[in-house]
Amino acid sequence: AQRVTQPEKLLSVFKGAPVELKCNYSYSGSPELFWYVQYSRQRLQLLLRHISRESIKGFTADLNKGETSFHLKKPFAQEEDSAMYYCALSHNAGNNRKLIWGLGTSLAVNP
Amino acid sequence: GAGVSQSPSNKVTEKGKDVELRCDPISGHTALYWYRQSLGQGLEFLIYFQGNSAPDKSGLPSDRFSAERTGGSVSTLTIQRTQQEDSAVYLCASSAQGQPQHFGDGTRLSIL
C-alpha cells in the first residue's frame, strides 16, 4: 500500500535546539518526496523536494531508500519555524503527480 | 493573479444542499488537483486534470462529487446533496508539468 507516516503529531523544542521531523513511506515504485509547510494563517507551501537536494531556511532532508525515510532536519530551530509540516510523495514520472500525504507534525519552537 | 485562487473562502450550508467550489489556477499551469483536508484524516487526493486528457477521478469519495475544468483553466468542484461528513477544507493546487504543486488558500466547507 502507498502510505506516508509521520509518527509525531506534535514536536516541541527550544529555540536553538536541533530538530528532526520524521517521515517514513511505503511505495511500490520510485517516488518523489516532498516536505510542505503551513505557517499560521498561510497557505500550504513547498519547503523541500528530494530531487533538488538543497537547503531551504536551514532545513535539509535526505532520501534514505534503504530505510524508506525522508526525515526533515534543522540544526538550530528558530521561533519562526513553528508551523505544521507535511511529508508527501508522488510518482516521479508521467504527468499525474497526485500527492499522498502524511498526517502532519506540528512543530512548536519555544523561546 | 500571482497564485492559485479559490472561492468562496468559507461556505456554510444545510445538509442536503448542493455546493460549488471554484479554483482559478496559476496561468500556464496545465495540471490541476483537488484535495480534501478533513479533521483527523489529513489531506486526501480527490481529482486531477491535465490539459485535454481524461481526468483521474479515482479519489472522489462518492458519486455526489464531481468536477470539471473548462477551457483548461478554471475548475469547479460540485458536491450534491451534501452530508455532514463532507465538512472539510477543500484545497486546489496547480503545477507546470513535472514541477511541484502550488496551493490555494482552500475553501472551508461546513455542513449544518
JSON list of C-alpha atoms in Angstrom, two decimals:
[
{"chain": "A", "resi": 1, "resn": "ALA", "atom": "CA", "xyz": [0.00, 0.00, 0.00]},
{"chain": "A", "resi": 2, "resn": "GLN", "atom": "CA", "xyz": [1.11, 3.54, -0.69]},
{"chain": "A", "resi": 3, "resn": "ARG", "atom": "CA", "xyz": [1.46, 5.37, 2.57]},
{"chain": "A", "resi": 4, "resn": "VAL", "atom": "CA", "xyz": [3.30, 8.22, 4.26]},
{"chain": "A", "resi": 5, "resn": "THR", "atom": "CA", "xyz": [3.78, 8.05, 8.02]},
{"chain": "A", "resi": 6, "resn": "GLN", "atom": "CA", "xyz": [4.67, 10.94, 10.27]},
{"chain": "A", "resi": 7, "resn": "PRO", "atom": "CA", "xyz": [4.83, 9.37, 13.71]},
{"chain": "A", "resi": 8, "resn": "GLU", "atom": "CA", "xyz": [4.80, 12.61, 15.71]},
{"chain": "A", "resi": 9, "resn": "LYS", "atom": "CA", "xyz": [1.66, 14.74, 15.80]},
{"chain": "A", "resi": 10, "resn": "LEU", "atom": "CA", "xyz": [3.39, 17.38, 17.90]},
{"chain": "A", "resi": 11, "resn": "LEU", "atom": "CA", "xyz": [7.03, 18.22, 18.41]},
{"chain": "A", "resi": 12, "resn": "SER", "atom": "CA", "xyz": [8.12, 20.87, 20.89]},
{"chain": "A", "resi": 13, "resn": "VAL", "atom": "CA", "xyz": [11.69, 22.16, 21.10]},
{"chain": "A", "resi": 14, "resn": "PHE", "atom": "CA", "xyz": [13.51, 25.18, 22.46]},
{"chain": "A", "resi": 15, "resn": "LYS", "atom": "CA", "xyz": [14.97, 27.86, 20.25]},
{"chain": "A", "resi": 16, "resn": "GLY", "atom": "CA", "xyz": [18.48, 26.91, 19.16]},
{"chain": "A", "resi": 17, "resn": "ALA", "atom": "CA", "xyz": [17.94, 23.19, 19.66]},
{"chain": "A", "resi": 18, "resn": "PRO", "atom": "CA", "xyz": [18.24, 20.71, 16.80]},
{"chain": "A", "resi": 19, "resn": "VAL", "atom": "CA", "xyz": [15.01, 19.44, 15.33]},
{"chain": "A", "resi": 20, "resn": "GLU", "atom": "CA", "xyz": [14.17, 16.33, 13.32]},
{"chain": "A", "resi": 21, "resn": "LEU", "atom": "CA", "xyz": [10.71, 15.67, 11.91]},
{"chain": "A", "resi": 22, "resn": "LYS", "atom": "CA", "xyz": [10.35, 12.05, 10.92]},
{"chain": "A", "resi": 23, "resn": "CYS", "atom": "CA", "xyz": [8.78, 10.74, 7.73]},
{"chain": "A", "resi": 24, "resn": "ASN", "atom": "CA", "xyz": [8.61, 7.15, 6.53]},
{"chain": "A", "resi": 25, "resn": "TYR", "atom": "CA", "xyz": [6.96, 5.94, 3.36]},
{"chain": "A", "resi": 26, "resn": "SER", "atom": "CA", "xyz": [5.71, 2.84, 1.67]},
{"chain": "A", "resi": 27, "resn": "TYR", "atom": "CA", "xyz": [5.52, 2.94, -2.11]},
{"chain": "A", "resi": 28, "resn": "SER", "atom": "CA", "xyz": [5.75, 0.30, -4.84]},
{"chain": "A", "resi": 29, "resn": "GLY", "atom": "CA", "xyz": [7.79, 2.24, -7.32]},
{"chain": "A", "resi": 30, "resn": "SER", "atom": "CA", "xyz": [10.12, 5.17, -7.47]},
{"chain": "A", "resi": 31, "resn": "PRO", "atom": "CA", "xyz": [8.65, 8.10, -5.59]},
{"chain": "A", "resi": 32, "resn": "GLU", "atom": "CA", "xyz": [9.46, 11.73, -5.35]},
{"chain": "A", "resi": 33, "resn": "LEU", "atom": "CA", "xyz": [9.39, 13.02, -1.77]},
{"chain": "A", "resi": 34, "resn": "PHE", "atom": "CA", "xyz": [8.40, 16.47, -0.56]},
{"chain": "A", "resi": 35, "resn": "TRP", "atom": "CA", "xyz": [8.09, 18.49, 2.60]},
{"chain": "A", "resi": 36, "resn": "TYR", "atom": "CA", "xyz": [5.34, 21.11, 2.65]},
{"chain": "A", "resi": 37, "resn": "VAL", "atom": "CA", "xyz": [4.91, 23.68, 5.42]},
{"chain": "A", "resi": 38, "resn": "GLN", "atom": "CA", "xyz": [1.89, 25.65, 6.57]},
{"chain": "A", "resi": 39, "resn": "TYR", "atom": "CA", "xyz": [2.54, 28.66, 8.79]},
{"chain": "A", "resi": 40, "resn": "SER", "atom": "CA", "xyz": [-0.28, 30.08, 10.87]},
{"chain": "A", "resi": 41, "resn": "ARG", "atom": "CA", "xyz": [-2.98, 31.61, 8.68]},
{"chain": "A", "resi": 42, "resn": "GLN", "atom": "CA", "xyz": [-1.00, 30.96, 5.49]},
{"chain": "A", "resi": 43, "resn": "ARG", "atom": "CA", "xyz": [-1.43, 28.52, 2.65]},
{"chain": "A", "resi": 44, "resn": "LEU", "atom": "CA", "xyz": [0.48, 25.29, 2.17]},
{"chain": "A", "resi": 45, "resn": "GLN", "atom": "CA", "xyz": [3.82, 25.91, 0.54]},
{"chain": "A", "resi": 46, "resn": "LEU", "atom": "CA", "xyz": [6.63, 23.74, -0.68]},
{"chain": "A", "resi": 47, "resn": "LEU", "atom": "CA", "xyz": [9.64, 23.59, 1.61]},
{"chain": "A", "resi": 48, "resn": "LEU", "atom": "CA", "xyz": [11.82, 20.90, 0.04]},
{"chain": "A", "resi": 49, "resn": "ARG", "atom": "CA", "xyz": [11.77, 18.24, -2.67]},
{"chain": "A", "resi": 50, "resn": "HIS", "atom": "CA", "xyz": [14.30, 15.44, -2.54]},
{"chain": "A", "resi": 51, "resn": "ILE", "atom": "CA", "xyz": [15.49, 15.75, -6.13]},
{"chain": "A", "resi": 52, "resn": "SER", "atom": "CA", "xyz": [16.59, 19.35, -5.51]},
{"chain": "A", "resi": 53, "resn": "ARG", "atom": "CA", "xyz": [18.98, 18.34, -2.74]},
{"chain": "A", "resi": 54, "resn": "GLU", "atom": "CA", "xyz": [19.02, 21.89, -1.41]},
{"chain": "A", "resi": 55, "resn": "SER", "atom": "CA", "xyz": [18.69, 23.58, 1.96]},
{"chain": "A", "resi": 56, "resn": "ILE", "atom": "CA", "xyz": [15.75, 25.91, 2.49]},
{"chain": "A", "resi": 57, "resn": "LYS", "atom": "CA", "xyz": [15.53, 28.10, 5.62]},
{"chain": "A", "resi": 58, "resn": "GLY", "atom": "CA", "xyz": [18.24, 25.92, 7.12]},
{"chain": "A", "resi": 59, "resn": "PHE", "atom": "CA", "xyz": [16.24, 22.71, 6.65]},
{"chain": "A", "resi": 60, "resn": "THR", "atom": "CA", "xyz": [17.58, 19.66, 4.86]},
{"chain": "A", "resi": 61, "resn": "ALA", "atom": "CA", "xyz": [16.11, 16.26, 4.12]},
{"chain": "A", "resi": 62, "resn": "ASP", "atom": "CA", "xyz": [17.84, 13.21, 2.69]},
{"chain": "A", "resi": 63, "resn": "LEU", "atom": "CA", "xyz": [16.02, 10.37, 1.00]},
{"chain": "A", "resi": 64, "resn": "ASN", "atom": "CA", "xyz": [17.09, 7.05, 2.52]},
{"chain": "A", "resi": 65, "resn": "LYS", "atom": "CA", "xyz": [15.76, 4.34, 0.22]},
{"chain": "A", "resi": 66, "resn": "GLY", "atom": "CA", "xyz": [17.02, 1.55, 2.46]},
{"chain": "A", "resi": 67, "resn": "GLU", "atom": "CA", "xyz": [15.05, 2.83, 5.44]},
{"chain": "A", "resi": 68, "resn": "THR", "atom": "CA", "xyz": [12.31, 4.35, 3.23]},
{"chain": "A", "resi": 69, "resn": "SER", "atom": "CA", "xyz": [12.64, 7.59, 5.14]},
{"chain": "A", "resi": 70, "resn": "PHE", "atom": "CA", "xyz": [12.80, 11.29, 4.33]},
{"chain": "A", "resi": 71, "resn": "HIS", "atom": "CA", "xyz": [13.37, 12.96, 7.68]},
{"chain": "A", "resi": 72, "resn": "LEU", "atom": "CA", "xyz": [13.48, 16.77, 7.88]},
{"chain": "A", "resi": 73, "resn": "LYS", "atom": "CA", "xyz": [16.30, 18.26, 9.93]},
{"chain": "A", "resi": 74, "resn": "LYS", "atom": "CA", "xyz": [17.50, 21.64, 11.11]},
{"chain": "A", "resi": 75, "resn": "PRO", "atom": "CA", "xyz": [20.49, 22.07, 13.42]},
{"chain": "A", "resi": 76, "resn": "PHE", "atom": "CA", "xyz": [19.24, 25.18, 15.23]},
{"chain": "A", "resi": 77, "resn": "ALA", "atom": "CA", "xyz": [15.49, 25.77, 15.40]},
{"chain": "A", "resi": 78, "resn": "GLN", "atom": "CA", "xyz": [14.07, 29.30, 15.31]},
{"chain": "A", "resi": 79, "resn": "GLU", "atom": "CA", "xyz": [10.76, 30.55, 16.69]},
{"chain": "A", "resi": 80, "resn": "GLU", "atom": "CA", "xyz": [9.61, 31.39, 13.17]},
{"chain": "A", "resi": 81, "resn": "ASP", "atom": "CA", "xyz": [9.92, 27.69, 12.28]},
{"chain": "A", "resi": 82, "resn": "SER", "atom": "CA", "xyz": [6.79, 27.00, 14.33]},
{"chain": "A", "resi": 83, "resn": "ALA", "atom": "CA", "xyz": [4.30, 25.60, 11.83]},
{"chain": "A", "resi": 84, "resn": "MET", "atom": "CA", "xyz": [2.60, 22.47, 10.54]},
{"chain": "A", "resi": 85, "resn": "TYR", "atom": "CA", "xyz": [4.88, 20.27, 8.44]},
{"chain": "A", "resi": 86, "resn": "TYR", "atom": "CA", "xyz": [3.60, 17.69, 5.97]},
{"chain": "A", "resi": 87, "resn": "CYS", "atom": "CA", "xyz": [5.59, 14.99, 4.27]},
{"chain": "A", "resi": 88, "resn": "ALA", "atom": "CA", "xyz": [4.20, 13.86, 0.92]},
{"chain": "A", "resi": 89, "resn": "LEU", "atom": "CA", "xyz": [5.12, 11.69, -2.03]},
{"chain": "A", "resi": 90, "resn": "SER", "atom": "CA", "xyz": [4.20, 11.36, -5.66]},
{"chain": "A", "resi": 91, "resn": "HIS", "atom": "CA", "xyz": [5.17, 9.16, -8.53]},
{"chain": "A", "resi": 92, "resn": "ASN", "atom": "CA", "xyz": [8.32, 10.58, -10.10]},
{"chain": "A", "resi": 93, "resn": "ALA", "atom": "CA", "xyz": [7.38, 10.16, -13.74]},
{"chain": "A", "resi": 94, "resn": "GLY", "atom": "CA", "xyz": [4.44, 10.87, -16.00]},
{"chain": "A", "resi": 95, "resn": "ASN", "atom": "CA", "xyz": [2.04, 13.73, -15.83]},
{"chain": "A", "resi": 96, "resn": "ASN", "atom": "CA", "xyz": [-0.12, 12.70, -12.86]},
{"chain": "A", "resi": 97, "resn": "ARG", "atom": "CA", "xyz": [1.80, 13.68, -9.76]},
{"chain": "A", "resi": 98, "resn": "LYS", "atom": "CA", "xyz": [-1.03, 13.36, -7.23]},
{"chain": "A", "resi": 99, "resn": "LEU", "atom": "CA", "xyz": [0.31, 13.63, -3.72]},
{"chain": "A", "resi": 100, "resn": "ILE", "atom": "CA", "xyz": [-0.06, 11.10, -0.93]},
{"chain": "A", "resi": 101, "resn": "TRP", "atom": "CA", "xyz": [0.23, 12.83, 2.42]},
{"chain": "A", "resi": 102, "resn": "GLY", "atom": "CA", "xyz": [1.28, 12.14, 5.95]},
{"chain": "A", "resi": 103, "resn": "LEU", "atom": "CA", "xyz": [-0.94, 13.45, 8.73]},
{"chain": "A", "resi": 104, "resn": "GLY", "atom": "CA", "xyz": [1.48, 16.23, 9.56]},
{"chain": "A", "resi": 105, "resn": "THR", "atom": "CA", "xyz": [3.63, 17.24, 12.50]},
{"chain": "A", "resi": 106, "resn": "SER", "atom": "CA", "xyz": [3.00, 20.44, 14.41]},
{"chain": "A", "resi": 107, "resn": "LEU", "atom": "CA", "xyz": [6.33, 21.97, 15.36]},
{"chain": "A", "resi": 108, "resn": "ALA", "atom": "CA", "xyz": [6.43, 24.41, 18.26]},
{"chain": "A", "resi": 109, "resn": "VAL", "atom": "CA", "xyz": [9.69, 26.25, 18.87]},
{"chain": "A", "resi": 110, "resn": "ASN", "atom": "CA", "xyz": [9.70, 27.81, 22.30]},
{"chain": "A", "resi": 111, "resn": "PRO", "atom": "CA", "xyz": [11.75, 30.87, 23.29]},
{"chain": "B", "resi": 1, "resn": "GLY", "atom": "CA", "xyz": [-3.04, 36.59, -10.38]},
{"chain": "B", "resi": 2, "resn": "ALA", "atom": "CA", "xyz": [0.13, 35.58, -8.64]},
{"chain": "B", "resi": 3, "resn": "GLY", "atom": "CA", "xyz": [-1.14, 32.37, -7.13]},
{"chain": "B", "resi": 4, "resn": "VAL", "atom": "CA", "xyz": [-3.92, 29.82, -7.06]},
{"chain": "B", "resi": 5, "resn": "SER", "atom": "CA", "xyz": [-7.21, 31.47, -6.17]},
{"chain": "B", "resi": 6, "resn": "GLN", "atom": "CA", "xyz": [-10.13, 29.65, -4.55]},
{"chain": "B", "resi": 7, "resn": "SER", "atom": "CA", "xyz": [-13.64, 30.85, -3.80]},
{"chain": "B", "resi": 8, "resn": "PRO", "atom": "CA", "xyz": [-15.51, 31.08, -1.60]},
{"chain": "B", "resi": 9, "resn": "SER", "atom": "CA", "xyz": [-13.07, 31.04, 1.30]},
{"chain": "B", "resi": 10, "resn": "ASN", "atom": "CA", "xyz": [-15.81, 29.83, 3.61]},
{"chain": "B", "resi": 11, "resn": "LYS", "atom": "CA", "xyz": [-19.13, 28.14, 2.89]},
{"chain": "B", "resi": 12, "resn": "VAL", "atom": "CA", "xyz": [-21.79, 27.15, 5.38]},
{"chain": "B", "resi": 13, "resn": "THR", "atom": "CA", "xyz": [-24.77, 25.26, 4.08]},
{"chain": "B", "resi": 14, "resn": "GLU", "atom": "CA", "xyz": [-27.51, 22.95, 5.21]},
{"chain": "B", "resi": 15, "resn": "LYS", "atom": "CA", "xyz": [-27.36, 19.21, 4.82]},
{"chain": "B", "resi": 16, "resn": "GLY", "atom": "CA", "xyz": [-28.87, 18.14, 1.52]},
{"chain": "B", "resi": 17, "resn": "LYS", "atom": "CA", "xyz": [-27.98, 21.28, -0.41]},
{"chain": "B", "resi": 18, "resn": "ASP", "atom": "CA", "xyz": [-25.63, 21.35, -3.39]},
{"chain": "B", "resi": 19, "resn": "VAL", "atom": "CA", "xyz": [-22.41, 23.38, -3.28]},
{"chain": "B", "resi": 20, "resn": "GLU", "atom": "CA", "xyz": [-19.94, 24.59, -5.90]},
{"chain": "B", "resi": 21, "resn": "LEU", "atom": "CA", "xyz": [-16.33, 25.38, -5.13]},
{"chain": "B", "resi": 22, "resn": "ARG", "atom": "CA", "xyz": [-14.17, 27.26, -7.59]},
{"chain": "B", "resi": 23, "resn": "CYS", "atom": "CA", "xyz": [-10.46, 27.15, -8.34]},
{"chain": "B", "resi": 24, "resn": "ASP", "atom": "CA", "xyz": [-8.54, 29.54, -10.58]},
{"chain": "B", "resi": 25, "resn": "PRO", "atom": "CA", "xyz": [-5.07, 28.04, -11.19]},
{"chain": "B", "resi": 26, "resn": "ILE", "atom": "CA", "xyz": [-1.84, 29.83, -11.93]},
{"chain": "B", "resi": 27, "resn": "SER", "atom": "CA", "xyz": [-1.78, 30.96, -15.54]},
{"chain": "B", "resi": 28, "resn": "GLY", "atom": "CA", "xyz": [0.02, 28.47, -17.75]},
{"chain": "B", "resi": 29, "resn": "HIS", "atom": "CA", "xyz": [-0.21, 25.57, -15.30]},
{"chain": "B", "resi": 30, "resn": "THR", "atom": "CA", "xyz": [-1.59, 22.58, -17.16]},
{"chain": "B", "resi": 31, "resn": "ALA", "atom": "CA", "xyz": [-2.12, 20.32, -14.16]},
{"chain": "B", "resi": 32, "resn": "LEU", "atom": "CA", "xyz": [-4.84, 20.97, -11.58]},
{"chain": "B", "resi": 33, "resn": "TYR", "atom": "CA", "xyz": [-5.54, 18.92, -8.45]},
{"chain": "B", "resi": 34, "resn": "TRP", "atom": "CA", "xyz": [-8.25, 18.92, -5.82]},
{"chain": "B", "resi": 35, "resn": "TYR", "atom": "CA", "xyz": [-7.58, 17.65, -2.30]},
{"chain": "B", "resi": 36, "resn": "ARG", "atom": "CA", "xyz": [-9.68, 17.45, 0.83]},
{"chain": "B", "resi": 37, "resn": "GLN", "atom": "CA", "xyz": [-8.42, 18.02, 4.36]},
{"chain": "B", "resi": 38, "resn": "SER", "atom": "CA", "xyz": [-10.72, 16.59, 6.99]},
{"chain": "B", "resi": 39, "resn": "LEU", "atom": "CA", "xyz": [-10.27, 16.86, 10.73]},
{"chain": "B", "resi": 40, "resn": "GLY", "atom": "CA", "xyz": [-8.18, 13.92, 11.86]},
{"chain": "B", "resi": 41, "resn": "GLN", "atom": "CA", "xyz": [-7.95, 12.49, 8.34]},
{"chain": "B", "resi": 42, "resn": "GLY", "atom": "CA", "xyz": [-5.22, 14.54, 6.78]},
{"chain": "B", "resi": 43, "resn": "LEU", "atom": "CA", "xyz": [-5.06, 15.50, 3.16]},
{"chain": "B", "resi": 44, "resn": "GLU", "atom": "CA", "xyz": [-6.54, 13.18, 0.56]},
{"chain": "B", "resi": 45, "resn": "PHE", "atom": "CA", "xyz": [-6.46, 13.38, -3.21]},
{"chain": "B", "resi": 46, "resn": "LEU", "atom": "CA", "xyz": [-9.79, 13.86, -4.97]},
{"chain": "B", "resi": 47, "resn": "ILE", "atom": "CA", "xyz": [-9.29, 14.52, -8.69]},
{"chain": "B", "resi": 48, "resn": "TYR", "atom": "CA", "xyz": [-6.63, 15.52, -11.24]},
{"chain": "B", "resi": 49, "resn": "PHE", "atom": "CA", "xyz": [-6.91, 17.36, -14.55]},
{"chain": "B", "resi": 50, "resn": "GLN", "atom": "CA", "xyz": [-4.19, 17.59, -17.17]},
{"chain": "B", "resi": 51, "resn": "GLY", "atom": "CA", "xyz": [-4.80, 19.55, -20.34]},
{"chain": "B", "resi": 52, "resn": "ASN", "atom": "CA", "xyz": [-7.42, 17.85, -22.51]},
{"chain": "B", "resi": 53, "resn": "SER", "atom": "CA", "xyz": [-6.78, 14.38, -21.10]},
{"chain": "B", "resi": 54, "resn": "ALA", "atom": "CA", "xyz": [-9.44, 12.44, -19.24]},
{"chain": "B", "resi": 55, "resn": "PRO", "atom": "CA", "xyz": [-9.30, 13.39, -15.55]},
{"chain": "B", "resi": 56, "resn": "ASP", "atom": "CA", "xyz": [-8.19, 10.99, -12.83]},
{"chain": "B", "resi": 57, "resn": "LYS", "atom": "CA", "xyz": [-11.30, 10.76, -10.64]},
{"chain": "B", "resi": 58, "resn": "SER", "atom": "CA", "xyz": [-10.04, 7.88, -8.52]},
{"chain": "B", "resi": 59, "resn": "GLY", "atom": "CA", "xyz": [-10.08, 9.91, -5.30]},
{"chain": "B", "resi": 60, "resn": "LEU", "atom": "CA", "xyz": [-13.68, 11.10, -5.40]},
{"chain": "B", "resi": 61, "resn": "PRO", "atom": "CA", "xyz": [-15.39, 9.56, -2.35]},
{"chain": "B", "resi": 62, "resn": "SER", "atom": "CA", "xyz": [-18.85, 9.12, -3.88]},
{"chain": "B", "resi": 63, "resn": "ASP", "atom": "CA", "xyz": [-20.92, 9.89, -6.97]},
{"chain": "B", "resi": 64, "resn": "ARG", "atom": "CA", "xyz": [-22.20, 13.00, -5.20]},
{"chain": "B", "resi": 65, "resn": "PHE", "atom": "CA", "xyz": [-18.83, 14.56, -6.01]},
{"chain": "B", "resi": 66, "resn": "SER", "atom": "CA", "xyz": [-17.98, 15.81, -9.49]},
{"chain": "B", "resi": 67, "resn": "ALA", "atom": "CA", "xyz": [-15.60, 18.31, -11.00]},
{"chain": "B", "resi": 68, "resn": "GLU", "atom": "CA", "xyz": [-14.97, 19.96, -14.30]},
{"chain": "B", "resi": 69, "resn": "ARG", "atom": "CA", "xyz": [-12.32, 22.14, -15.79]},
{"chain": "B", "resi": 70, "resn": "THR", "atom": "CA", "xyz": [-13.44, 24.47, -18.52]},
{"chain": "B", "resi": 71, "resn": "GLY", "atom": "CA", "xyz": [-11.08, 25.63, -21.22]},
{"chain": "B", "resi": 72, "resn": "GLY", "atom": "CA", "xyz": [-8.12, 24.12, -19.43]},
{"chain": "B", "resi": 73, "resn": "SER", "atom": "CA", "xyz": [-8.23, 26.82, -16.76]},
{"chain": "B", "resi": 74, "resn": "VAL", "atom": "CA", "xyz": [-10.86, 27.36, -14.06]},
{"chain": "B", "resi": 75, "resn": "SER", "atom": "CA", "xyz": [-12.16, 24.29, -12.25]},
{"chain": "B", "resi": 76, "resn": "THR", "atom": "CA", "xyz": [-15.37, 23.76, -10.29]},
{"chain": "B", "resi": 77, "resn": "LEU", "atom": "CA", "xyz": [-15.86, 21.04, -7.70]},
{"chain": "B", "resi": 78, "resn": "THR", "atom": "CA", "xyz": [-19.53, 20.24, -7.09]},
{"chain": "B", "resi": 79, "resn": "ILE", "atom": "CA", "xyz": [-20.92, 18.33, -4.16]},
{"chain": "B", "resi": 80, "resn": "GLN", "atom": "CA", "xyz": [-24.55, 17.31, -4.46]},
{"chain": "B", "resi": 81, "resn": "ARG", "atom": "CA", "xyz": [-26.87, 16.54, -1.54]},
{"chain": "B", "resi": 82, "resn": "THR", "atom": "CA", "xyz": [-24.21, 17.46, 0.99]},
{"chain": "B", "resi": 83, "resn": "GLN", "atom": "CA", "xyz": [-23.75, 15.37, 4.13]},
{"chain": "B", "resi": 84, "resn": "GLN", "atom": "CA", "xyz": [-22.14, 16.34, 7.41]},
{"chain": "B", "resi": 85, "resn": "GLU", "atom": "CA", "xyz": [-19.13, 14.16, 6.65]},
{"chain": "B", "resi": 86, "resn": "ASP", "atom": "CA", "xyz": [-18.41, 16.42, 3.66]},
{"chain": "B", "resi": 87, "resn": "SER", "atom": "CA", "xyz": [-17.35, 19.17, 6.08]},
{"chain": "B", "resi": 88, "resn": "ALA", "atom": "CA", "xyz": [-13.67, 19.81, 5.38]},
{"chain": "B", "resi": 89, "resn": "VAL", "atom": "CA", "xyz": [-11.22, 22.21, 3.81]},
{"chain": "B", "resi": 90, "resn": "TYR", "atom": "CA", "xyz": [-11.09, 21.71, 0.06]},
{"chain": "B", "resi": 91, "resn": "LEU", "atom": "CA", "xyz": [-7.73, 22.60, -1.44]},
{"chain": "B", "resi": 92, "resn": "CYS", "atom": "CA", "xyz": [-6.85, 23.21, -5.05]},
{"chain": "B", "resi": 93, "resn": "ALA", "atom": "CA", "xyz": [-3.33, 23.05, -6.46]},
{"chain": "B", "resi": 94, "resn": "SER", "atom": "CA", "xyz": [-1.84, 23.63, -9.87]},
{"chain": "B", "resi": 95, "resn": "SER", "atom": "CA", "xyz": [1.51, 22.90, -11.42]},
{"chain": "B", "resi": 96, "resn": "ALA", "atom": "CA", "xyz": [3.53, 23.10, -14.57]},
{"chain": "B", "resi": 97, "resn": "GLN", "atom": "CA", "xyz": [4.44, 19.68, -15.95]},
{"chain": "B", "resi": 98, "resn": "GLY", "atom": "CA", "xyz": [6.82, 17.84, -13.65]},
{"chain": "B", "resi": 99, "resn": "GLN", "atom": "CA", "xyz": [7.00, 20.74, -11.24]},
{"chain": "B", "resi": 100, "resn": "PRO", "atom": "CA", "xyz": [5.81, 20.98, -7.61]},
{"chain": "B", "resi": 101, "resn": "GLN", "atom": "CA", "xyz": [2.25, 21.89, -6.86]},
{"chain": "B", "resi": 102, "resn": "HIS", "atom": "CA", "xyz": [1.21, 25.36, -5.72]},
{"chain": "B", "resi": 103, "resn": "PHE", "atom": "CA", "xyz": [-1.77, 25.53, -3.40]},
{"chain": "B", "resi": 104, "resn": "GLY", "atom": "CA", "xyz": [-4.64, 27.93, -2.91]},
{"chain": "B", "resi": 105, "resn": "ASP", "atom": "CA", "xyz": [-5.94, 29.04, 0.47]},
{"chain": "B", "resi": 106, "resn": "GLY", "atom": "CA", "xyz": [-8.73, 26.49, 0.34]},
{"chain": "B", "resi": 107, "resn": "THR", "atom": "CA", "xyz": [-12.47, 26.60, 0.90]},
{"chain": "B", "resi": 108, "resn": "ARG", "atom": "CA", "xyz": [-13.66, 25.73, 4.39]},
{"chain": "B", "resi": 109, "resn": "LEU", "atom": "CA", "xyz": [-16.97, 23.91, 3.94]},
{"chain": "B", "resi": 110, "resn": "SER", "atom": "CA", "xyz": [-19.28, 23.43, 6.91]},
{"chain": "B", "resi": 111, "resn": "ILE", "atom": "CA", "xyz": [-22.43, 21.34, 6.62]},
{"chain": "B", "resi": 112, "resn": "LEU", "atom": "CA", "xyz": [-25.04, 22.02, 9.29]}
]
